[in-house]
Coordinates of C-alpha atoms and ligand atoms in Angstrom, one line a residue:
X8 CA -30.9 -0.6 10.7
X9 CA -33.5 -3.3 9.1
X10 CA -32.4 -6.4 8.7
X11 CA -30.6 -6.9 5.3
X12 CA -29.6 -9.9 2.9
X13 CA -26.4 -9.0 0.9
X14 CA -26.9 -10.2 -2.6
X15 CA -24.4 -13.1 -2.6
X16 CA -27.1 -14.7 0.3
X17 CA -30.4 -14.4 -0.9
X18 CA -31.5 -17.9 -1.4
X19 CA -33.9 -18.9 -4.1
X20 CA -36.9 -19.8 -2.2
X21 CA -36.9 -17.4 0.5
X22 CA -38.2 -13.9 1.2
X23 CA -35.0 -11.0 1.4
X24 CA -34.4 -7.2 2.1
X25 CA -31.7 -6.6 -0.5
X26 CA -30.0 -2.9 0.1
X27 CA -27.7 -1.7 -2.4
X28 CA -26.7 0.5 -5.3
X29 CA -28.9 0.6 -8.8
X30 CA -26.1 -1.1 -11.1
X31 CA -28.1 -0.9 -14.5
X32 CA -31.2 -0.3 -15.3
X33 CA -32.8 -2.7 -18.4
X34 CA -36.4 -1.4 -19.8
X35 CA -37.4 -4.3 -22.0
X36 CA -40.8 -2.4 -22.3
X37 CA -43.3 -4.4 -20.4
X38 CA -40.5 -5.9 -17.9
X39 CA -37.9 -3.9 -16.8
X40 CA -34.9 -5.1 -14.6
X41 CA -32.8 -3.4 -12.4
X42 CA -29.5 -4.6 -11.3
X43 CA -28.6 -4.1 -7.5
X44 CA -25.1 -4.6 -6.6
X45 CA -23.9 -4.4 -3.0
X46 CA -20.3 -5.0 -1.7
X47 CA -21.2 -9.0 -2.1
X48 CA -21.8 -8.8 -5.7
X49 CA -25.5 -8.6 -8.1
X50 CA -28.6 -9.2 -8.2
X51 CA -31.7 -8.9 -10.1
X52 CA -34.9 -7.2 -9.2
X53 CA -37.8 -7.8 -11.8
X54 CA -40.2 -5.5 -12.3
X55 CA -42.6 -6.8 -14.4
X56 CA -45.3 -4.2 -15.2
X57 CA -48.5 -5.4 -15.5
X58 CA -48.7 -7.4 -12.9
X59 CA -47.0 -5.3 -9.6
X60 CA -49.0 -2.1 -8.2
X61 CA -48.6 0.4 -10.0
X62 CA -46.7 2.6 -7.6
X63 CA -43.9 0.2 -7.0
X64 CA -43.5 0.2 -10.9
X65 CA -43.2 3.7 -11.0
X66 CA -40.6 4.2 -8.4
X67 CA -38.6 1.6 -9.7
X68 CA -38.6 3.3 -13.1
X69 CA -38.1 6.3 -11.6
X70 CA -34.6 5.7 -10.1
X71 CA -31.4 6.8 -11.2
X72 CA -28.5 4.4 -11.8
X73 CA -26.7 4.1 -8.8
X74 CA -29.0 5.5 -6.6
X75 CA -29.5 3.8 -3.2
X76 CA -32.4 1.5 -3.0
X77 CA -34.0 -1.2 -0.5
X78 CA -36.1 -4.1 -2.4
X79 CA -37.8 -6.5 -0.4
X80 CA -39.6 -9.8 -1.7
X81 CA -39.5 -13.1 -2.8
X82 CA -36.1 -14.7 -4.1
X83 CA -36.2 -16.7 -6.9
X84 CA -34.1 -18.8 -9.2
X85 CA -33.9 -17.3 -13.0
X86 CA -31.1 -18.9 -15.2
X87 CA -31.5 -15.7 -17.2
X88 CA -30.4 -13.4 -14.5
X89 CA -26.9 -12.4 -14.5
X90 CA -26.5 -14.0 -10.9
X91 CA -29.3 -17.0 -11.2
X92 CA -31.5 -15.5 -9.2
X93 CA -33.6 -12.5 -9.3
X94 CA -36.1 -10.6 -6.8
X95 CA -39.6 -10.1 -7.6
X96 CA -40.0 -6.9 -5.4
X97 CA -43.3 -6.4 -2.5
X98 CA -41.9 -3.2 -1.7
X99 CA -39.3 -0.4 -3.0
X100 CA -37.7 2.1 -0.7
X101 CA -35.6 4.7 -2.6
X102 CA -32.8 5.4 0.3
X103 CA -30.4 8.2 -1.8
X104 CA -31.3 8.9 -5.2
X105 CA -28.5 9.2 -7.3
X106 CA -27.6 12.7 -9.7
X107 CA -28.4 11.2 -13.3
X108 CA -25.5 13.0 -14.4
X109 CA -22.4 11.0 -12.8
X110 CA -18.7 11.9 -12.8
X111 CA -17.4 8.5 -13.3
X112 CA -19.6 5.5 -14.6
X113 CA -19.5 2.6 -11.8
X114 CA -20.3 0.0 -14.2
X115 CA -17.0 0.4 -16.2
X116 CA -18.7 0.8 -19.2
X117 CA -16.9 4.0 -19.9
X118 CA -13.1 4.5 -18.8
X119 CA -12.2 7.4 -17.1
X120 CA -8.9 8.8 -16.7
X121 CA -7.1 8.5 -13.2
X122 CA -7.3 12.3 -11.8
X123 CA -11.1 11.8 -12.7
X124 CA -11.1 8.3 -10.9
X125 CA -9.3 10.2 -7.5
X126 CA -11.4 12.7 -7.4
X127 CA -14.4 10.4 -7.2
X128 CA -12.7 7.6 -4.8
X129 CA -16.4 7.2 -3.9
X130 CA -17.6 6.2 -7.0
X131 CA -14.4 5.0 -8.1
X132 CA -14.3 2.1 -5.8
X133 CA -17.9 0.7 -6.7
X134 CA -15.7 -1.2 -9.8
X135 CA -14.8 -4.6 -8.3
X136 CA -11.1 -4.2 -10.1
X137 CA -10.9 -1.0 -7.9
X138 CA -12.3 -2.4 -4.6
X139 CA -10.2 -5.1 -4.9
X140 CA -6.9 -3.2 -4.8
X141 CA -7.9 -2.3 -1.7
X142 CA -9.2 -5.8 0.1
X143 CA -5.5 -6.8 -0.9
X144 CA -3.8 -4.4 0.4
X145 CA -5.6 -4.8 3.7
X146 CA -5.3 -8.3 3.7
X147 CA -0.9 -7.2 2.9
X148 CA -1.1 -5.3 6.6
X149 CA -2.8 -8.0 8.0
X150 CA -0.5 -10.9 7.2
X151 CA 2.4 -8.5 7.6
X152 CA 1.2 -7.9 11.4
X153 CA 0.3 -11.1 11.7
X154 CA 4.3 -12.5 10.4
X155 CA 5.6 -9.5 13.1
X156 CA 4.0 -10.9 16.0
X157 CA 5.5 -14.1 14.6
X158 CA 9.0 -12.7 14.8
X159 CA 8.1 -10.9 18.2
X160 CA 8.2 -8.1 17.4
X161 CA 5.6 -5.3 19.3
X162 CA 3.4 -2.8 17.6
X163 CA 4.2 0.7 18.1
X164 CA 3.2 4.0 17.2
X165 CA 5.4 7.0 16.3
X166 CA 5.0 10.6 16.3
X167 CA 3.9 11.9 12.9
X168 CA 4.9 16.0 14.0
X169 CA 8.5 15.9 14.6
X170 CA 11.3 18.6 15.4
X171 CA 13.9 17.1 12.9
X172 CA 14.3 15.4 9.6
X173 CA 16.3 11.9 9.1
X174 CA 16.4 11.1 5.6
X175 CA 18.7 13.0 4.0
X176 CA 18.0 13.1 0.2
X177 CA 14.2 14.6 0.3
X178 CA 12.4 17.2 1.5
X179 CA 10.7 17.8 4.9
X180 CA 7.3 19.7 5.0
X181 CA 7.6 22.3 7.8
X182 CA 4.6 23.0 9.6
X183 CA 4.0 25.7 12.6
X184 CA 3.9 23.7 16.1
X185 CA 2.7 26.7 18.7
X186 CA 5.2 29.7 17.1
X187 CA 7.8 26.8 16.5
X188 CA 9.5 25.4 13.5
X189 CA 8.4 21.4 12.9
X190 CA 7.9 19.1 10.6
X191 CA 5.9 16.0 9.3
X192 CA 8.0 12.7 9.8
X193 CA 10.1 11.8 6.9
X194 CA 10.6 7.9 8.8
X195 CA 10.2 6.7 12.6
X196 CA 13.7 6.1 12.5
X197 CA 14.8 7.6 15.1
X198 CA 12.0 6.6 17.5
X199 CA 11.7 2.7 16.9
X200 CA 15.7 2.9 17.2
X201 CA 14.9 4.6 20.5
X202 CA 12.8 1.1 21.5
X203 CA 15.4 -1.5 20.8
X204 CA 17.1 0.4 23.9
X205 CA 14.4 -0.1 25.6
X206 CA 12.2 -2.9 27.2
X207 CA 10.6 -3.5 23.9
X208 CA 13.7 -4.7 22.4
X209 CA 12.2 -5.6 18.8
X210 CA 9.1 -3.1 17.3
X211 CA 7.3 -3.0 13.9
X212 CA 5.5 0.0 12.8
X213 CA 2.6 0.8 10.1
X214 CA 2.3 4.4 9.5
X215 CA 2.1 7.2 7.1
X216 CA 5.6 9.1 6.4
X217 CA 5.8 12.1 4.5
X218 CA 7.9 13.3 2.2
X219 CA 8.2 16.4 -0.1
X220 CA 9.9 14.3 -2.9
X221 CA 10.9 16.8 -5.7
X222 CA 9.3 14.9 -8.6
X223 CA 6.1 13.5 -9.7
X224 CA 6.7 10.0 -10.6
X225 CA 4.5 6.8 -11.1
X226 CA 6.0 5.8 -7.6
X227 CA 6.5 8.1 -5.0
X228 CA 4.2 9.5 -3.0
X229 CA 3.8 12.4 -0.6
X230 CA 2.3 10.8 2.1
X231 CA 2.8 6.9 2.1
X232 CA 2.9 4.1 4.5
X233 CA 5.9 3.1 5.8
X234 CA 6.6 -0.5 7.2
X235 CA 9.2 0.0 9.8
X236 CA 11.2 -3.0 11.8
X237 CA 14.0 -2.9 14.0
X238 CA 15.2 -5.1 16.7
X239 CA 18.0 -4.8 19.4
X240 CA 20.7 -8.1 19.0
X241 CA 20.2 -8.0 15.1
X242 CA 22.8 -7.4 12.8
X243 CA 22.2 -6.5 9.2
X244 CA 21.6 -10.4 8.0
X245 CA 19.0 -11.1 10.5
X246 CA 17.2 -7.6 9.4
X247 CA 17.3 -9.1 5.7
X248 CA 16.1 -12.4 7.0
X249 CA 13.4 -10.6 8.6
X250 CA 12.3 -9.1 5.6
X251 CA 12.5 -11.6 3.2
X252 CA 9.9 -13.2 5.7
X253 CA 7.6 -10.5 6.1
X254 CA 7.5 -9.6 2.1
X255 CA 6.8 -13.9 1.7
X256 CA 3.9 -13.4 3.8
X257 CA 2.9 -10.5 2.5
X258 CA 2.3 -12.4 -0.8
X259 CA 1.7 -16.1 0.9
X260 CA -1.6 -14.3 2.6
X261 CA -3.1 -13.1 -0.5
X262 CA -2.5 -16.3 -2.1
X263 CA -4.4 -18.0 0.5
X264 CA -7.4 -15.4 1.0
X265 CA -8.0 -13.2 -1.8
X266 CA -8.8 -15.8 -4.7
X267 CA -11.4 -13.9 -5.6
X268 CA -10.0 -10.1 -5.7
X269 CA -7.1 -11.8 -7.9
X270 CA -9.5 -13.5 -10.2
X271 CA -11.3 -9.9 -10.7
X272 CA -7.8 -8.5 -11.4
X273 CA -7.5 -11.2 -14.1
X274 CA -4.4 -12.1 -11.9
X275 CA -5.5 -16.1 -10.7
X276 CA -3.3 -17.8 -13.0
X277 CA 0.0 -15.1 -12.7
X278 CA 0.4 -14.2 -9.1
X279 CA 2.8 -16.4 -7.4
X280 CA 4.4 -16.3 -3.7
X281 CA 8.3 -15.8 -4.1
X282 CA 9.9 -19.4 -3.0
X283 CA 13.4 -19.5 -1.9
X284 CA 15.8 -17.1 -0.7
X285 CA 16.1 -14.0 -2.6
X286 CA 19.7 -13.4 -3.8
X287 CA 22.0 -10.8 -1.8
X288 CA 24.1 -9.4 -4.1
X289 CA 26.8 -6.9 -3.1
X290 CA 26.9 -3.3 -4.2
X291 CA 29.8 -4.1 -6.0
X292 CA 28.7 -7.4 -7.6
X293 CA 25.7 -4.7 -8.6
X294 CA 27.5 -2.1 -10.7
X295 CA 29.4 -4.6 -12.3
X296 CA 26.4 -6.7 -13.7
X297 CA 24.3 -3.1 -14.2
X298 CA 27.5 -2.7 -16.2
X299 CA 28.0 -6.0 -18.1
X300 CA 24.3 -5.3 -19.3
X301 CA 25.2 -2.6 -21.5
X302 CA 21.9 -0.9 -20.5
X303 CA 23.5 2.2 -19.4
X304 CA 25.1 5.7 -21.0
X305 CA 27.8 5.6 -18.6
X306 CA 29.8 3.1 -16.6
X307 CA 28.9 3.2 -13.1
X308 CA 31.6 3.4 -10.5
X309 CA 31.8 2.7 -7.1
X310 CA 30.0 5.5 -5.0
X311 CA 27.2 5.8 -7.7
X312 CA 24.0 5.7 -6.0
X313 CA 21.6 3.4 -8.5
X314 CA 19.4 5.9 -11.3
X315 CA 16.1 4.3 -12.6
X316 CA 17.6 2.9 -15.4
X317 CA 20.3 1.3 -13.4
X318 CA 17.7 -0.6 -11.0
X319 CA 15.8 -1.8 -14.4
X320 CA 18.2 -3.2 -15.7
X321 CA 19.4 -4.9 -12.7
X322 CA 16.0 -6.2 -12.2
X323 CA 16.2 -7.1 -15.7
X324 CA 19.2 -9.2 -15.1
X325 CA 18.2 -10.6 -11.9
X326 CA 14.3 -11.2 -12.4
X327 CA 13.2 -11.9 -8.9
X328 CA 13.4 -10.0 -5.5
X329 CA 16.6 -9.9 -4.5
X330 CA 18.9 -7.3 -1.7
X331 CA 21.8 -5.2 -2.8
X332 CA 24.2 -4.9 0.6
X333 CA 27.9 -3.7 1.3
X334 CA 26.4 0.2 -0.1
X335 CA 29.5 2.6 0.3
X336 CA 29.2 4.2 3.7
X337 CA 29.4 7.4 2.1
X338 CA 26.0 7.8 0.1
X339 CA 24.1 5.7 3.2
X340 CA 22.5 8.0 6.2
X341 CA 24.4 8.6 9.5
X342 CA 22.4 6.1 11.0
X343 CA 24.0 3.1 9.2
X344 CA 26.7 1.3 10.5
X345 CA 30.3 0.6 8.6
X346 CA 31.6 -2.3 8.8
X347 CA 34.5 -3.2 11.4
X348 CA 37.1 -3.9 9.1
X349 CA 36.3 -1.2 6.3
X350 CA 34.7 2.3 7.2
X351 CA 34.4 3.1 3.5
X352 CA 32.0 0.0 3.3
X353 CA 28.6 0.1 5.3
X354 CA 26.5 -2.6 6.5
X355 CA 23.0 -0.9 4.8
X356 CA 21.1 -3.2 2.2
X357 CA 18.1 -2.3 -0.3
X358 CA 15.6 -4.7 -1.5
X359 CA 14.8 -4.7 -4.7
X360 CA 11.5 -6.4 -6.9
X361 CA 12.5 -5.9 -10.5
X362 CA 10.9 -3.0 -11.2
X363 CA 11.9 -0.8 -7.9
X364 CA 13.2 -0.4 -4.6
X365 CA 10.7 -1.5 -2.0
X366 CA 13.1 -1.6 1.6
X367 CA 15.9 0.3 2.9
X368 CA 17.6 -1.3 5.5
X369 CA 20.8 -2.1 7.8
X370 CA 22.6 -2.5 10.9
X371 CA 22.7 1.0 12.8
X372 CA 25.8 3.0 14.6
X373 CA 25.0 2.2 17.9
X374 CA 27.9 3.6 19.7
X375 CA 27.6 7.1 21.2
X376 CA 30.9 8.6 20.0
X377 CA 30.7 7.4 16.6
X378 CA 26.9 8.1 16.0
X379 CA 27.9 11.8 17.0
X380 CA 31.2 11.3 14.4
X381 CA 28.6 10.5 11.8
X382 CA 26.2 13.7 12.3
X383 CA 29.1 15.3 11.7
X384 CA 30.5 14.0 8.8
X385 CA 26.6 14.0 7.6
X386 CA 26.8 18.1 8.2
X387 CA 24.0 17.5 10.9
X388 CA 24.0 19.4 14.2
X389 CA 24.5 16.7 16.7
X390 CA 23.1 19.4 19.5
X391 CA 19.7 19.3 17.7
X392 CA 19.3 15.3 17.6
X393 CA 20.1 15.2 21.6
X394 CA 16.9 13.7 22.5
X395 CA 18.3 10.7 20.1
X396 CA 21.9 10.7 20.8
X397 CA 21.6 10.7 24.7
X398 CA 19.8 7.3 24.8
X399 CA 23.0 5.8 23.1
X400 CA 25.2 6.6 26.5
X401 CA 22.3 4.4 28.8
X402 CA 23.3 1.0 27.5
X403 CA 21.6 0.8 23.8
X404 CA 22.4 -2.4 21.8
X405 CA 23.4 -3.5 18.6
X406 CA 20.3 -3.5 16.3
X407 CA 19.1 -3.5 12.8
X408 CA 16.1 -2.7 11.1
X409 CA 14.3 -1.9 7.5
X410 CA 12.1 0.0 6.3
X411 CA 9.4 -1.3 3.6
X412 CA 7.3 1.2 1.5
X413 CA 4.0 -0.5 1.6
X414 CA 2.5 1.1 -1.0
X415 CA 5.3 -0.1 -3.0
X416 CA 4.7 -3.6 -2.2
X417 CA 1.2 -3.9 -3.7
X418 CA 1.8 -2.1 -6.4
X419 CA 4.5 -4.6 -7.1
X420 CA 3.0 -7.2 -6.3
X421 CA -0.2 -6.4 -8.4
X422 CA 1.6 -4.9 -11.4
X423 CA -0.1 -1.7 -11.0
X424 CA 1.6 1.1 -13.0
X425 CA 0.9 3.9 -10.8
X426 CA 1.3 3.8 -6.9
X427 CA -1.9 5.8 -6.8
X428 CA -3.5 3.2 -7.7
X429 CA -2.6 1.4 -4.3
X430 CA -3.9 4.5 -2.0
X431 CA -7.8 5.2 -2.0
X432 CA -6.8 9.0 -1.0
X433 CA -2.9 9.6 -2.4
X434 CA -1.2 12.9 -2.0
X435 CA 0.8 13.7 -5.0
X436 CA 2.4 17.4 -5.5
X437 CA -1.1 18.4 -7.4
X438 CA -3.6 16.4 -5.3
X439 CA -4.3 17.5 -1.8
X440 CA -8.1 16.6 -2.0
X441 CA -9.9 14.2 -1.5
Ligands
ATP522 P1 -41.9 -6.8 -24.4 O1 -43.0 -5.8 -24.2 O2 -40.6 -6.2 -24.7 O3 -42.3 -7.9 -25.3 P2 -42.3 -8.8 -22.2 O4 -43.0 -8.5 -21.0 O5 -43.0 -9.5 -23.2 O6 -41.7 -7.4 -22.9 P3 -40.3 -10.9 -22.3 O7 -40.7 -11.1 -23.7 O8 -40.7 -11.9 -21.3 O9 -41.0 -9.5 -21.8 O10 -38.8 -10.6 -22.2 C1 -38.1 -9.6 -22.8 C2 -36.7 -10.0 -22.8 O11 -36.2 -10.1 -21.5 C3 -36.4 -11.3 -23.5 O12 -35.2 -11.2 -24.3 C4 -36.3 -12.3 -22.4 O13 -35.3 -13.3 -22.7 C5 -35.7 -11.4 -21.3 N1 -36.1 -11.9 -20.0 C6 -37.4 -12.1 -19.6 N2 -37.4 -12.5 -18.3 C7 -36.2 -12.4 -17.9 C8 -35.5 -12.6 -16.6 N3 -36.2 -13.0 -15.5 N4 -34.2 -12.4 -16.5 C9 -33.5 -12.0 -17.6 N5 -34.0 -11.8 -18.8 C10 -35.3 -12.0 -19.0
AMO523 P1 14.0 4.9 2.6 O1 14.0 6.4 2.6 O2 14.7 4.2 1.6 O3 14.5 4.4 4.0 O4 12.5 4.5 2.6 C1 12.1 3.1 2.8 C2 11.1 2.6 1.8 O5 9.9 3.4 1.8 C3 9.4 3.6 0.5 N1 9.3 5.0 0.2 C4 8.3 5.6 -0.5 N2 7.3 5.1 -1.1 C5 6.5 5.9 -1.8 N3 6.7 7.3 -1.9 C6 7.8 7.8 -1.3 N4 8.0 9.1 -1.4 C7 8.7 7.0 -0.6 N5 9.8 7.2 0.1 C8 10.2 6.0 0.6 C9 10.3 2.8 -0.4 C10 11.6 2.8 0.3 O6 12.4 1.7 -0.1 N6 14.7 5.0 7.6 C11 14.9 4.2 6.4 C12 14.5 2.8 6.6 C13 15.4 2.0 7.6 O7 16.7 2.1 7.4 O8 14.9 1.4 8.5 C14 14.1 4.9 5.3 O9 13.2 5.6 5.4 O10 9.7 1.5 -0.6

């Protein structure tokens, strides 16, 4: 490719190739302006009519708005310019003309509605607010990976075609594998469980997981990304601490690298890194203060698994990220170990912000004989999670792990009312394309 100035670069003073997108288009009559916007930010290009070639004037009045175009000349400072400094073009070169009639309008002039916005991803993430979503959330994974390999902990990567499900209350999608039933991963449970035993000891994972959850709701997804630990020697505190860590840095890197993204957001002054340790409230201590609130139709008892309403107004109540633990054993997965001295009581954990769950969690039955027990109990067949089962009789270690929805987390952490919003290309139960 030529060489190329982004926008934010192009000194006053010096000669630049600016490449970018046709922003807006001003036609003052005997100077026009267009706006060029590339993925630094604006600037100007002056075309003032009487005294460029004639040609040049014409293709620049020409052009569409956002239509691709390289502009090379000399940079100059203009306090008028939207940027304070503006190009007084040598040559044009139209790259991609744009369609005049456009789905969405860049600019954010005119709203459009979120299907409309998905379905034109493309055009949808020309708006700063939109791109910015995104450099957060990458800058989430990074500082997530980066506060794994803190803890130790080794990358790994799961199968996403699997031969069973794991998570018990939603749906698998069943694909055809060569003439045989399988399905798309629910969780890597089972397989970064399978690491603890070996070598690896402690793994993190980033990956899609997909689920055929039976609602549409502002936050599930079909396919989402999953944020999976799980270390051997770990018992359910250590996972929480573990957590609470990774979630701190999570928010603790975009504080310290994406001033910018959260002043476009209009977030600067509100976003704040959690500080201290978030509370761990029991299960029980839970229903009783979901109780005290008054929020609810009916009193909760124990057993309940947590509605909507229930989590509100605990998040309510509580007003910071906080863990639930001590879950009954009985509406936590097989996987999940009880505790010693109560079997009715398990040693799983959530983690809450406010407004939703963002981690499941917990020490895991890592005993052969009561791991098979528990499939069981679970009305699982233990015969068809062999591959799983039979590591537990080669020497597999006490562990615990979490699992951390990672859309969840920016969403949360950037207020946005739809997880949607936090995936460029999100699969709902309508939406399989883009
Ligand atoms: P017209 O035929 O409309 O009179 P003109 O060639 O006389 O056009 P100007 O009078 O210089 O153009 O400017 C038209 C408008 O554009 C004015 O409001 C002026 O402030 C604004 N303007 C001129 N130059 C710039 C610039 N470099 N950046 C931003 N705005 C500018
Ligand atoms: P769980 O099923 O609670 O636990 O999932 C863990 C976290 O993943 C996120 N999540 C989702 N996000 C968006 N759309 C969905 N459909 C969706 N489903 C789940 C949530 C949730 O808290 N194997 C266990 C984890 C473990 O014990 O390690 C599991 O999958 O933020």
């Amino acid at each position: 490719m030529q060489e190329r100035t982004y926008a934010a670069d192009a000194d006053p003073g010096t000669s630049a190739t600016v490449a970018g997108w046709v922003h807006e288009i001003r036609d003052l009559g005997g100077i026009a302006f267009l706006i060029l916007r590339d993925t630094t930010g604006k600037i100007q290009v002056k075309i003032e009519k009487d005294e460029l070639d004639e040609a040049l004037v014409e293709t620049a009045l020409d052009v569409h708005r956002e239509s691709v175009l390289r502009v090379e000349g000399d940079v100059e400072e203009e306090e008028r310019a939207p940027t304070g400094v503006e190009v007084t073009p040598d040559d044009i070169e139209v790259i991609a003309p744009a369609d005049p009639e456009l789905p969405l309008d860049p600019s954010g002039k005119v709203d459009a509605e979120l299907p409309t916005r998905l379905d034109n991803r493309t055009l949808d993430l020309r708006k700063p607010e939109v791109k910015a979503i995104f450099e957060i959330r990458a800058e989430v994974l990074r500082s997530v990976r980066e506060a794994f390999r803190g803890l130790d902990a080794t990358e790994i990567n799961t199968p996403k075609i699997v031969a069973t499900g794991t998570e018990g209350g939603t749906e698998l999608f069943p694909i055809t594998y060569f003439g045989r039933e399988a399905f798309m991963n629910q969780s890597p449970q089972l397989f970064k469980q399978l690491m603890v035993g070996s070598g690896l000891e402690r793994v993190f994972e980033i990956g899609p997981i997909f689920r055929a959850e039976e609602h549409n709701t502002p936050r599930h997804l079909n396919e989402a990304t999953s944020i999976d630990f799980e270390s051997a020697f770990y018992d359910h505190t250590e996972a929480m601490d573990a957590c609470e860590t990774v979630v701190k840095a999570a928010y603790e890197g975009v504080a310290e690298n994406c001033d910018d993204e959260l002043e476009t957001l209009g977030l600067d002054e509100a976003f704040t890194v959690p500080e201290g340790d978030f509370p761990r409230l029991t299960y029980e201590e839970a229903i009783e203060r979901i109780n005290a609130t008054g929020e609810l139709d009916d009193v909760l008892v124990w057993g309940d698994d947590l509605s909507t309403e229930a989590e509100h107004a605990l998040g309510q109540d509580v007003g910071e990220h906080y863990f639930i633990t001590d879950w009954p054993s009985e509406i936590k997965p097989f996987y999940i170990k009880d505790h010693d001295d109560d079997a009715e009581l398990s040693t799983g954990f959530d983690m809450m912000h406010p407004s939703m769950e963002l981690v499941s969690g917990g020490q895991r039955e890592h005993r052969h004989d009561h791991l098979v027990e528990g499939f069981e109990q679970q009305g699982l067949d233990p015969g068809a999670f062999e591959y799983y089962t039979k590591m537990f009789k080669y020497g597999m270690p006490p562990h615990a792990g979490w699992g951390l929805g990672g859309e969840r987390l920016v969403m949360t952490m950037l207020g946005l009312e739809n997880i949607r919003e936090a995936v460029i290309f999100p699969r709902d139960r309508q939406r399989l394309s883009p």
